Amino acid sequence: MPTKKPKNVRPSRSKSKKEEPLPFSYHLTRLTNAFSKKWDNLHAALSLYFAYYNFCRIHSSIRCTPAMESGLTGHVWTLRELLAA
């Protein structure tokens, strides 16, 4: 006897959480498809993002920047300092 599909189950809604992309990776994919057509541009954008993340952004869990926590710098960098370095 063949089994019938339930009528109220939608295939697009039945994905597991493991199949969905992470928000950051989705954002990165969207940006690379739309704006960064060259590897050099992608590399530059990611380098700037990671430098800002480590030197300019104060993290709530450690209450300072990761660069300050590791002893690389003694103060929070401004964006002007980051771009000049």
PDB file of C-alpha atoms in Angstrom:
ATOM      1  CA  MET A   1       0.000   0.000   0.000  1.00  0.00           C
ATOM      2  CA  PRO A   2       1.557   3.378  -1.042  1.00  0.00           C
ATOM      3  CA  THR A   3       2.062   6.024   1.604  1.00  0.00           C
ATOM      4  CA  LYS A   4       0.570   9.466   1.122  1.00  0.00           C
ATOM      5  CA  LYS A   5       2.379  12.732   1.765  1.00  0.00           C
ATOM      6  CA  PRO A   6       0.806  14.977   4.369  1.00  0.00           C
ATOM      7  CA  LYS A   7      -0.762  17.994   2.693  1.00  0.00           C
ATOM      8  CA  ASN A   8       0.392  20.583   5.210  1.00  0.00           C
ATOM      9  CA  VAL A   9       4.160  19.861   5.057  1.00  0.00           C
ATOM     10  CA  ARG A  10       6.079  22.296   2.882  1.00  0.00           C
ATOM     11  CA  PRO A  11       9.453  21.051   1.583  1.00  0.00           C
ATOM     12  CA  SER A  12      11.056  24.488   1.836  1.00  0.00           C
ATOM     13  CA  ARG A  13      10.207  24.672   5.547  1.00  0.00           C
ATOM     14  CA  SER A  14      11.311  21.150   6.418  1.00  0.00           C
ATOM     15  CA  LYS A  15      15.073  21.783   6.153  1.00  0.00           C
ATOM     16  CA  SER A  16      17.152  21.006   9.167  1.00  0.00           C
ATOM     17  CA  LYS A  17      19.246  23.711  10.816  1.00  0.00           C
ATOM     18  CA  LYS A  18      22.450  22.010   9.641  1.00  0.00           C
ATOM     19  CA  GLU A  19      21.594  22.705   6.002  1.00  0.00           C
ATOM     20  CA  GLU A  20      21.080  26.436   6.487  1.00  0.00           C
ATOM     21  CA  PRO A  21      24.108  28.702   5.993  1.00  0.00           C
ATOM     22  CA  LEU A  22      25.440  30.707   8.921  1.00  0.00           C
ATOM     23  CA  PRO A  23      24.520  34.391   8.844  1.00  0.00           C
ATOM     24  CA  PHE A  24      28.128  35.524   8.377  1.00  0.00           C
ATOM     25  CA  SER A  25      28.839  33.027   5.610  1.00  0.00           C
ATOM     26  CA  TYR A  26      25.610  34.023   3.850  1.00  0.00           C
ATOM     27  CA  HIS A  27      26.628  37.682   4.082  1.00  0.00           C
ATOM     28  CA  LEU A  28      30.108  36.868   2.798  1.00  0.00           C
ATOM     29  CA  THR A  29      28.705  34.836  -0.095  1.00  0.00           C
ATOM     30  CA  ARG A  30      26.285  37.591  -1.002  1.00  0.00           C
ATOM     31  CA  LEU A  31      29.023  40.211  -0.950  1.00  0.00           C
ATOM     32  CA  THR A  32      31.452  38.150  -2.980  1.00  0.00           C
ATOM     33  CA  ASN A  33      28.848  37.379  -5.632  1.00  0.00           C
ATOM     34  CA  ALA A  34      27.637  40.955  -5.914  1.00  0.00           C
ATOM     35  CA  PHE A  35      30.643  43.190  -5.350  1.00  0.00           C
ATOM     36  CA  SER A  36      33.996  41.418  -5.236  1.00  0.00           C
ATOM     37  CA  LYS A  37      34.607  39.866  -8.624  1.00  0.00           C
ATOM     38  CA  LYS A  38      38.380  39.621  -8.137  1.00  0.00           C
ATOM     39  CA  TRP A  39      40.292  37.618  -5.514  1.00  0.00           C
ATOM     40  CA  ASP A  40      42.519  40.617  -4.736  1.00  0.00           C
ATOM     41  CA  ASN A  41      39.481  42.745  -3.841  1.00  0.00           C
ATOM     42  CA  LEU A  42      38.050  39.980  -1.653  1.00  0.00           C
ATOM     43  CA  HIS A  43      41.400  39.552   0.099  1.00  0.00           C
ATOM     44  CA  ALA A  44      41.654  43.300   0.747  1.00  0.00           C
ATOM     45  CA  ALA A  45      38.095  43.501   2.102  1.00  0.00           C
ATOM     46  CA  LEU A  46      38.578  40.527   4.428  1.00  0.00           C
ATOM     47  CA  SER A  47      41.942  41.835   5.637  1.00  0.00           C
ATOM     48  CA  LEU A  48      40.394  45.187   6.504  1.00  0.00           C
ATOM     49  CA  TYR A  49      37.476  43.486   8.271  1.00  0.00           C
ATOM     50  CA  PHE A  50      39.718  41.246  10.387  1.00  0.00           C
ATOM     51  CA  ALA A  51      42.062  44.128  11.245  1.00  0.00           C
ATOM     52  CA  TYR A  52      39.088  46.241  12.386  1.00  0.00           C
ATOM     53  CA  TYR A  53      37.728  43.276  14.369  1.00  0.00           C
ATOM     54  CA  ASN A  54      41.035  42.742  16.179  1.00  0.00           C
ATOM     55  CA  PHE A  55      42.297  46.309  16.688  1.00  0.00           C
ATOM     56  CA  CYS A  56      39.288  48.693  16.690  1.00  0.00           C
ATOM     57  CA  ARG A  57      36.251  46.825  18.008  1.00  0.00           C
ATOM     58  CA  ILE A  58      35.800  46.437  21.780  1.00  0.00           C
ATOM     59  CA  HIS A  59      34.439  42.978  22.567  1.00  0.00           C
ATOM     60  CA  SER A  60      31.908  42.660  25.360  1.00  0.00           C
ATOM     61  CA  SER A  61      33.251  39.348  26.664  1.00  0.00           C
ATOM     62  CA  ILE A  62      36.815  40.582  27.265  1.00  0.00           C
ATOM     63  CA  ARG A  63      35.981  44.325  27.529  1.00  0.00           C
ATOM     64  CA  CYS A  64      38.820  45.314  25.194  1.00  0.00           C
ATOM     65  CA  THR A  65      40.107  44.475  21.741  1.00  0.00           C
ATOM     66  CA  PRO A  66      41.717  41.079  21.031  1.00  0.00           C
ATOM     67  CA  ALA A  67      44.967  42.890  20.138  1.00  0.00           C
ATOM     68  CA  MET A  68      45.011  44.565  23.557  1.00  0.00           C
ATOM     69  CA  GLU A  69      44.242  41.271  25.283  1.00  0.00           C
ATOM     70  CA  SER A  70      47.166  39.555  23.538  1.00  0.00           C
ATOM     71  CA  GLY A  71      49.534  42.465  24.257  1.00  0.00           C
ATOM     72  CA  LEU A  72      50.036  43.673  20.675  1.00  0.00           C
ATOM     73  CA  THR A  73      48.842  47.199  21.461  1.00  0.00           C
ATOM     74  CA  GLY A  74      48.025  49.268  24.504  1.00  0.00           C
ATOM     75  CA  HIS A  75      45.004  51.190  23.212  1.00  0.00           C
ATOM     76  CA  VAL A  76      41.952  50.901  20.980  1.00  0.00           C
ATOM     77  CA  TRP A  77      42.864  51.983  17.470  1.00  0.00           C
ATOM     78  CA  THR A  78      40.794  54.501  15.574  1.00  0.00           C
ATOM     79  CA  LEU A  79      39.871  53.806  11.977  1.00  0.00           C
ATOM     80  CA  ARG A  80      42.305  56.546  10.939  1.00  0.00           C
ATOM     81  CA  GLU A  81      45.158  54.738  12.746  1.00  0.00           C
ATOM     82  CA  LEU A  82      44.183  51.444  11.170  1.00  0.00           C
ATOM     83  CA  LEU A  83      44.147  52.838   7.637  1.00  0.00           C
ATOM     84  CA  ALA A  84      47.474  54.639   8.205  1.00  0.00           C
ATOM     85  CA  ALA A  85      49.203  51.437   9.416  1.00  0.00           C
TER      86      ALA A  85
END
